[in-house]
Short mmCIF file of C-alpha atoms in Angstrom, two decimals:
data_model
loop_
_atom_site.label_atom_id
_atom_site.label_comp_id
_atom_site.label_asym_id
_atom_site.label_seq_id
_atom_site.Cartn_x
_atom_site.Cartn_y
_atom_site.Cartn_z
CA MET A 549 9.41 38.80 -212.00
CA SER A 550 12.02 41.53 -211.80
CA HIS A 551 12.52 43.57 -208.63
CA THR A 552 14.37 46.84 -208.23
CA ASN A 553 15.24 48.53 -204.93
CA ALA A 554 13.48 51.85 -204.44
CA PRO A 555 15.82 54.79 -203.71
CA HIS A 556 16.01 56.02 -200.11
CA PRO A 557 13.59 58.92 -199.47
CA LEU A 558 16.49 61.21 -198.45
CA ILE A 559 18.22 60.50 -201.74
CA LYS A 560 15.09 61.41 -203.65
CA LEU A 561 14.84 64.67 -201.73
CA ALA A 562 18.53 65.45 -202.31
CA GLU A 563 18.05 65.04 -206.06
CA ASN A 564 15.34 67.66 -206.04
CA ASP A 565 16.73 71.20 -205.82
CA SER A 566 13.45 72.98 -205.13
CA ARG A 567 13.14 74.98 -201.91
CA GLU A 568 10.33 72.73 -200.70
CA ALA A 569 12.52 69.64 -201.20
CA ARG A 570 15.44 71.32 -199.42
CA GLU A 571 13.22 72.17 -196.45
CA ALA A 572 11.93 68.60 -196.33
CA LEU A 573 15.47 67.22 -196.58
CA VAL A 574 16.70 69.36 -193.68
CA ALA A 575 13.69 68.39 -191.56
CA ALA A 576 14.11 64.68 -192.29
CA THR A 577 17.87 64.80 -191.68
CA ALA A 578 17.38 66.69 -188.40
CA GLU A 579 14.82 64.12 -187.25
CA GLN A 580 17.16 61.21 -187.96
CA PHE A 581 20.08 63.08 -186.43
CA LEU A 582 18.21 63.81 -183.19
CA ASP A 583 16.82 60.27 -182.98
CA ASN A 584 20.24 58.64 -183.44
CA GLY A 585 22.76 61.41 -182.68
CA GLU A 586 24.30 60.23 -179.40
CA ALA A 587 24.25 56.57 -180.46
CA ALA A 588 25.57 57.31 -183.96
CA SER A 589 29.23 56.90 -184.84
CA LEU A 590 31.47 59.94 -185.20
CA MET A 591 31.40 59.53 -188.98
CA GLU A 592 27.59 59.38 -189.04
CA ARG A 593 27.30 62.47 -186.82
CA THR A 594 29.75 64.30 -189.08
CA LEU A 595 27.72 63.44 -192.18
CA PHE A 596 24.47 64.54 -190.55
CA SER A 597 26.14 67.76 -189.40
CA ASP A 598 27.57 68.50 -192.86
CA ILE A 599 24.13 68.24 -194.42
CA LEU A 600 22.49 70.37 -191.74
CA VAL A 601 25.16 73.07 -191.88
CA LYS A 602 25.16 73.29 -195.67
CA LEU A 603 21.38 73.44 -195.85
CA TYR A 604 20.84 75.38 -192.60
CA GLN A 605 19.28 78.32 -194.43
CA PHE A 606 16.47 76.00 -195.55
CA ALA A 607 15.67 74.78 -192.01
CA ARG A 608 12.30 75.97 -190.80
CA GLN A 609 11.92 77.74 -187.45
CA GLU A 610 10.48 74.73 -185.66
CA VAL A 611 13.36 72.52 -186.86
CA ARG A 612 15.95 75.00 -185.62
CA LEU A 613 14.21 75.33 -182.26
CA LYS A 614 14.13 71.57 -181.83
CA LEU A 615 17.83 71.27 -182.74
CA SER A 616 18.76 74.00 -180.28
CA ALA A 617 16.72 72.60 -177.40
CA THR A 618 18.07 69.08 -177.92
CA LEU A 619 21.72 69.98 -178.51
CA ALA A 620 22.02 72.61 -175.76
CA MET A 621 23.17 70.05 -173.18
CA ALA A 622 24.79 67.56 -175.58
CA ASP A 623 28.55 67.19 -175.27
CA TRP A 624 28.51 65.16 -178.51
CA ALA A 625 26.98 67.91 -180.64
CA PRO A 626 28.96 68.85 -183.78
CA VAL A 627 30.71 72.18 -183.28
CA ASP A 628 29.88 73.55 -186.74
CA LEU A 629 26.17 72.95 -186.22
CA VAL A 630 26.29 74.46 -182.73
CA ARG A 631 27.94 77.56 -184.25
CA GLU A 632 25.05 77.99 -186.72
CA LEU A 633 22.54 77.77 -183.89
CA ALA A 634 24.49 80.21 -181.69
CA LEU A 635 24.50 82.81 -184.48
CA ASP A 636 20.78 82.45 -185.18
CA SER A 637 18.02 84.65 -183.79
CA PHE A 638 18.01 84.83 -179.99
CA ASP A 639 15.03 82.54 -179.37
CA ILE A 640 16.95 79.81 -181.19
CA ALA A 641 20.41 80.71 -179.90
CA GLN A 642 19.51 81.17 -176.22
CA PRO A 643 19.63 77.52 -175.07
CA ILE A 644 22.94 77.02 -176.87
CA LEU A 645 24.51 80.22 -175.51
CA SER A 646 23.35 79.51 -171.98
CA PHE A 647 24.05 75.82 -171.62
CA CYS A 648 26.01 74.24 -174.49
CA PRO A 649 29.22 72.77 -173.01
CA ILE A 650 31.17 72.65 -176.27
CA LEU A 651 30.94 76.30 -177.29
CA ASN A 652 34.54 77.48 -177.60
CA ASP A 653 35.98 80.99 -177.21
CA ASP A 654 36.24 81.50 -180.98
CA ILE A 655 32.50 80.97 -181.44
CA LEU A 656 31.55 83.04 -178.40
CA VAL A 657 33.69 85.98 -179.56
CA GLU A 658 32.19 85.69 -183.04
CA VAL A 659 28.69 85.82 -181.57
CA VAL A 660 29.54 88.87 -179.43
CA GLN A 661 30.86 90.70 -182.50
CA ALA A 662 28.11 89.64 -184.91
CA CYS A 663 24.99 89.70 -182.74
CA GLY A 664 23.21 92.08 -180.42
CA TYR A 665 22.31 92.76 -176.83
CA ASP A 666 20.38 89.58 -175.99
CA HIS A 667 23.13 87.29 -177.30
CA ARG A 668 25.77 89.26 -175.39
CA GLN A 669 23.80 89.16 -172.16
CA ALA A 670 23.46 85.38 -172.38
CA ILE A 671 27.20 85.02 -172.95
CA ALA A 672 28.03 87.40 -170.08
CA GLU A 673 26.03 85.08 -167.79
CA ARG A 674 27.81 81.88 -168.93
CA PRO A 675 29.94 80.28 -166.21
CA CYS A 676 33.73 80.31 -166.55
CA ILE A 677 34.03 82.34 -169.74
CA GLY A 678 37.63 83.06 -170.72
CA GLU A 679 39.57 86.31 -170.91
CA ARG A 680 39.10 86.66 -174.70
CA VAL A 681 35.35 86.43 -174.35
CA SER A 682 35.27 88.91 -171.46
CA HIS A 683 37.45 91.26 -173.51
CA SER A 684 35.05 91.13 -176.46
CA LEU A 685 32.12 91.88 -174.14
CA ILE A 686 33.91 94.81 -172.52
CA GLU A 687 34.83 96.18 -175.95
CA THR A 688 31.13 96.62 -176.74
CA ASP A 689 30.96 99.37 -174.07
CA ASP A 690 27.40 98.23 -173.37
CA LYS A 691 27.00 99.08 -169.69
CA LYS A 692 24.16 96.63 -169.11
CA VAL A 693 26.28 93.81 -170.51
CA LEU A 694 29.25 94.97 -168.39
CA ALA A 695 27.04 94.98 -165.31
CA THR A 696 26.08 91.36 -166.01
CA LEU A 697 29.73 90.44 -166.53
CA ALA A 698 30.69 92.16 -163.27
CA ALA A 699 28.18 89.98 -161.41
CA ASN A 700 29.55 86.81 -163.04
CA VAL A 701 32.29 85.99 -160.52
CA THR A 702 33.45 82.96 -162.56
CA ALA A 703 34.30 85.06 -165.63
CA ARG A 704 38.02 85.63 -166.18
CA ILE A 705 39.05 89.24 -166.78
CA THR A 706 42.53 90.65 -167.47
CA SER A 707 43.84 93.58 -165.43
CA ALA A 708 43.58 95.94 -168.43
CA ASP A 709 39.97 94.94 -169.10
CA PHE A 710 39.17 95.15 -165.39
CA GLU A 711 40.31 98.77 -165.41
CA ARG A 712 38.34 99.57 -168.57
CA ALA A 713 35.21 98.04 -167.06
CA MET A 714 35.70 100.06 -163.86
CA ASN A 715 35.89 103.27 -165.88
CA SER A 716 32.83 102.34 -167.94
CA LEU A 717 30.75 101.56 -164.85
CA SER A 718 31.89 104.60 -162.84
CA ASP A 719 28.42 106.17 -163.13
CA MET A 720 26.58 102.94 -162.27
CA PRO A 721 27.27 102.56 -158.51
CA GLU A 722 25.60 99.20 -157.94
CA SER A 723 27.32 97.51 -160.88
CA LEU A 724 30.64 99.16 -160.07
CA ASN A 725 30.43 97.87 -156.51
CA LEU A 726 29.83 94.33 -157.81
CA LEU A 727 32.92 94.65 -160.00
CA VAL A 728 35.32 95.97 -157.37
CA GLN A 729 34.11 93.43 -154.79
CA ARG A 730 35.16 90.54 -157.03
CA HIS A 731 37.65 88.10 -155.58
CA ASP A 732 39.99 88.62 -158.57
CA LEU A 733 40.37 92.41 -158.27
CA PRO A 734 43.97 93.02 -159.43
CA PRO A 735 46.24 94.47 -156.71
CA SER A 736 47.26 97.30 -159.05
CA LEU A 737 43.65 98.51 -159.12
CA VAL A 738 42.84 98.31 -155.40
CA ALA A 739 43.47 102.03 -154.78
CA ALA A 740 41.40 103.17 -157.76
CA ALA A 741 38.65 100.70 -156.87
CA PHE A 742 38.57 102.03 -153.32
CA ALA A 743 38.29 105.59 -154.60
CA LEU A 744 35.42 104.74 -156.95
CA ALA A 745 33.51 102.31 -154.73
CA GLY A 746 30.58 102.88 -152.44
CA ALA A 747 30.69 102.30 -148.69
CA GLU A 748 29.80 98.59 -148.74
CA ALA A 749 32.38 97.79 -151.41
CA ARG A 750 35.00 99.83 -149.57
CA ASP A 751 34.40 97.78 -146.43
CA ILE A 752 35.05 94.62 -148.42
CA ILE A 753 38.22 96.04 -149.99
CA VAL A 754 39.48 97.14 -146.55
CA SER A 755 38.91 93.62 -145.18
CA ARG A 756 41.25 92.22 -147.84
CA VAL A 757 44.25 94.45 -147.14
CA SER A 758 46.38 95.04 -144.07
CA PRO A 759 45.21 97.60 -141.49
CA LYS A 760 48.13 99.85 -142.43
CA ILE A 761 47.16 99.87 -146.11
CA ALA A 762 43.49 100.32 -145.23
CA ASP A 763 44.25 103.40 -143.12
CA ARG A 764 46.43 104.82 -145.87
CA LEU A 765 43.73 104.32 -148.51
CA VAL A 766 41.14 106.07 -146.34
CA THR A 767 43.53 108.98 -145.71
CA ILE A 768 44.46 109.37 -149.39
CA VAL A 769 40.85 109.38 -150.56
CA ALA A 770 39.79 111.82 -147.81
CA ASP A 771 42.67 114.21 -148.53
CA THR A 772 42.26 114.21 -152.30
CA SER A 773 38.49 114.57 -152.04
CA ALA A 774 38.82 117.52 -149.68
CA GLU A 775 41.37 119.17 -151.95
CA ALA A 776 39.18 118.73 -155.02
CA ALA A 777 36.11 119.99 -153.15
CA SER A 778 37.85 123.14 -151.93
CA SER A 779 39.18 124.02 -155.40
CA ALA A 780 35.94 123.30 -157.27
CA ALA A 781 33.14 123.59 -154.76
CA LYS A 782 30.47 124.19 -157.38
CA THR A 783 31.39 121.29 -159.65
CA ALA A 784 28.80 118.53 -159.98
CA PHE A 785 30.78 115.44 -159.05
CA LYS A 786 30.15 112.01 -160.53
CA HIS A 787 29.38 109.22 -158.10
CA PRO A 788 31.24 108.85 -155.84
CA LEU A 789 34.34 110.88 -156.88
CA PRO A 790 35.38 112.92 -159.94
CA ASP A 791 37.91 111.46 -162.35
CA ARG A 792 40.70 113.78 -161.21
CA VAL A 793 40.33 112.57 -157.63
CA VAL A 794 40.61 108.96 -158.76
CA ASP A 795 43.71 109.88 -160.76
CA GLN A 796 45.22 111.59 -157.72
CA VAL A 797 44.47 108.56 -155.59
CA ARG A 798 46.19 106.34 -158.14
CA THR A 799 49.27 108.57 -158.08
CA SER A 800 49.38 108.81 -154.29
CA ALA A 801 48.86 105.07 -153.85
CA ARG A 802 51.51 103.89 -156.30
CA LYS A 803 54.05 103.36 -153.54
CA LEU A 804 51.65 101.47 -151.30
CA ASP A 805 52.61 97.87 -150.72
CA ILE A 806 49.23 96.44 -151.75
CA LYS A 807 49.43 92.68 -151.75
CA PRO A 808 47.39 90.43 -154.06
CA THR A 809 44.11 89.14 -152.70
CA PRO A 810 43.52 85.40 -152.17
CA GLY A 811 40.90 85.38 -154.92
CA PHE A 812 43.27 87.05 -157.37
CA LEU A 813 45.94 84.42 -156.69
CA VAL A 814 43.54 81.48 -156.93
CA ALA A 815 42.22 82.87 -160.22
CA ALA A 816 45.81 82.97 -161.51
CA LEU A 817 46.36 79.38 -160.38
CA MET A 818 43.17 78.24 -162.12
CA ARG A 819 44.44 79.85 -165.33
CA GLY A 820 47.55 77.65 -165.08
CA GLU A 821 49.79 80.47 -163.84
CA ARG A 822 51.39 78.48 -161.02
CA ASP A 823 54.51 80.66 -160.83
CA GLN A 824 52.43 83.81 -160.36
CA PHE A 825 50.44 82.07 -157.63
CA VAL A 826 53.60 81.01 -155.80
CA ARG A 827 55.23 84.45 -156.14
CA GLY A 828 52.09 86.18 -154.88
CA LEU A 829 51.74 83.78 -151.94
CA ALA A 830 55.40 84.29 -151.04
CA TYR A 831 54.86 88.06 -151.22
CA ILE A 832 51.89 87.90 -148.85
CA LEU A 833 53.77 85.66 -146.40
CA GLU A 834 57.04 87.61 -146.76
CA LEU A 835 58.90 84.35 -147.38
CA PRO A 836 61.38 83.40 -150.12
CA THR A 837 59.66 82.35 -153.34
CA ALA A 838 61.93 79.34 -153.81
CA GLY A 839 61.13 78.10 -150.32
CA VAL A 840 57.37 78.46 -150.82
CA SER A 841 57.64 76.69 -154.17
CA ARG A 842 59.46 73.73 -152.60
CA LYS A 843 56.92 73.49 -149.78
CA LEU A 844 54.05 73.31 -152.26
CA ALA A 845 55.81 71.04 -154.76
CA ASN A 846 54.33 67.82 -153.36
CA ALA A 847 50.84 69.28 -152.88
CA ASP A 848 50.82 68.15 -149.25
CA THR A 849 47.46 68.98 -147.67
CA GLU A 850 48.86 70.24 -144.38
CA SER A 851 51.43 72.50 -146.08
CA ILE A 852 48.78 73.99 -148.35
CA ALA A 853 46.43 74.48 -145.40
CA LEU A 854 49.15 76.20 -143.35
CA ALA A 855 50.04 78.50 -146.23
CA ALA A 856 46.38 79.36 -146.84
CA ARG A 857 45.74 80.00 -143.14
CA ALA A 858 48.86 82.19 -142.89
CA ALA A 859 47.74 84.23 -145.91
CA ASN A 860 44.21 84.70 -144.51
CA PHE A 861 42.60 82.63 -147.27
CA ASP A 862 39.21 81.13 -146.64
CA SER A 863 39.43 77.47 -145.64
CA SER A 864 37.18 76.49 -148.55
CA ILE A 865 39.92 77.53 -150.99
CA VAL A 866 42.37 74.87 -149.75
CA ARG A 867 40.76 72.05 -151.70
CA THR A 868 40.79 74.10 -154.92
CA ILE A 869 44.50 74.79 -154.47
CA TYR A 870 45.21 71.14 -153.68
CA GLU A 871 43.34 69.80 -156.70
CA THR A 872 45.02 72.31 -159.00
CA LEU A 873 48.55 71.65 -157.72
CA GLU A 874 48.17 67.88 -157.36
CA THR A 875 49.79 66.02 -160.25
CA ARG A 876 49.70 62.47 -158.88
CA ALA A 877 45.93 61.98 -159.27
CA ILE A 878 45.52 61.47 -155.51
CA PRO A 879 41.88 62.39 -154.78
CA TRP A 880 40.76 64.64 -151.95
CA THR A 881 39.32 62.69 -149.03
CA ILE A 882 37.45 63.34 -145.79
CA GLY A 883 40.83 63.04 -144.09
CA ASP A 884 41.97 66.13 -145.96
CA ASP A 885 38.88 68.00 -144.76
CA ARG A 886 39.84 67.00 -141.22
CA THR A 887 43.41 68.25 -141.71
CA VAL A 888 42.20 71.65 -142.91
CA ALA A 889 39.76 71.96 -140.00
CA LEU A 890 42.53 71.15 -137.49
CA VAL A 891 44.87 73.74 -138.98
CA TRP A 892 42.18 76.43 -138.72
CA MET A 893 41.30 75.32 -135.20
CA ARG A 894 44.83 75.15 -133.83
CA CYS A 895 46.70 77.89 -135.68
CA SER A 896 46.38 81.63 -135.87
CA PRO A 897 47.66 83.14 -139.13
CA ASN A 898 50.99 84.00 -137.48
CA ALA A 899 51.36 80.52 -136.01
CA ALA A 900 50.51 78.97 -139.37
CA ARG A 901 53.17 81.09 -141.06
CA THR A 902 55.76 79.98 -138.54
CA ALA A 903 54.83 76.32 -139.02
CA PHE A 904 54.81 76.65 -142.79
CA ALA A 905 58.21 78.38 -142.83
CA LYS A 906 59.85 75.80 -140.58
CA GLY A 907 62.96 74.39 -142.24
CA MET A 908 62.69 76.83 -145.11
CA SER A 909 65.76 78.52 -146.52
CA ASN A 910 66.41 80.90 -149.35
#
């Protein structure tokens, strides 16, 4: 009796080019992919992904939803398939845009440019989005999206985009205040931010600069506001100051010695800009850059803690600085926490600067 092997069901479906067969093929492939995806080899996952991407248009709504929900948290998901899901309608894309760990900047920028408000809002809420993604969001000039981005303190924003966002949100006081209160407010924008900000945000900005600079900012804004009010008493001002006042504040404040904030420097360090971090720290401490660089070269916990204390950083930042500077894979321990606590307990900022600068030369 002769016996022939029956063809695999997927092969039979693939040989049929009808829409119904294509839909069935995508559904069957997706089911096998989701059942075996994480355990499958890289080659198997690639083959599954190729089929799903090429036939994605034939995937029914329920198949796409299941793929999105399952792959949203999967670090093994194929990038090409994730891209298709991210560009789909929002109910399908939302889990991917909100949670998928393998979405790269190229895909996120593509989604911002190709899709609408809901997709952009989800991206603006994603943690730790890069400067390119923030730039693409700011370019939309959608104030609601910018407000969401302003509240996302983990998003990285360039100085130029920061300024553009400030201008866009100038008539949205609450969102503007969230933006100018961010830890990474560029020093070059402190004066303009102070001019635009509301009272609560101004208090925060003042707390981050020296008393001398704070007094000067208050004086400049008061003087320019009074001048503008006397020359155009009947003009309906925008909140909280007209554009010409902000421009005058910028001009008057150009010569102010506004030092970078701790958050701005840590953000630079996290972007890999170690030299900018060291230069900024040296500027705050009024110490030679080369000397500060040598002190931090070995990522010694006490030296980092002294520098942070002297620069009025928050003690919680010390570990972030240590783990970013450390190149010897020496983990942070409870002993390091104790060292930081002792530095904050025993040293005022001036005393910490003196201790940090000990033995330092140009």
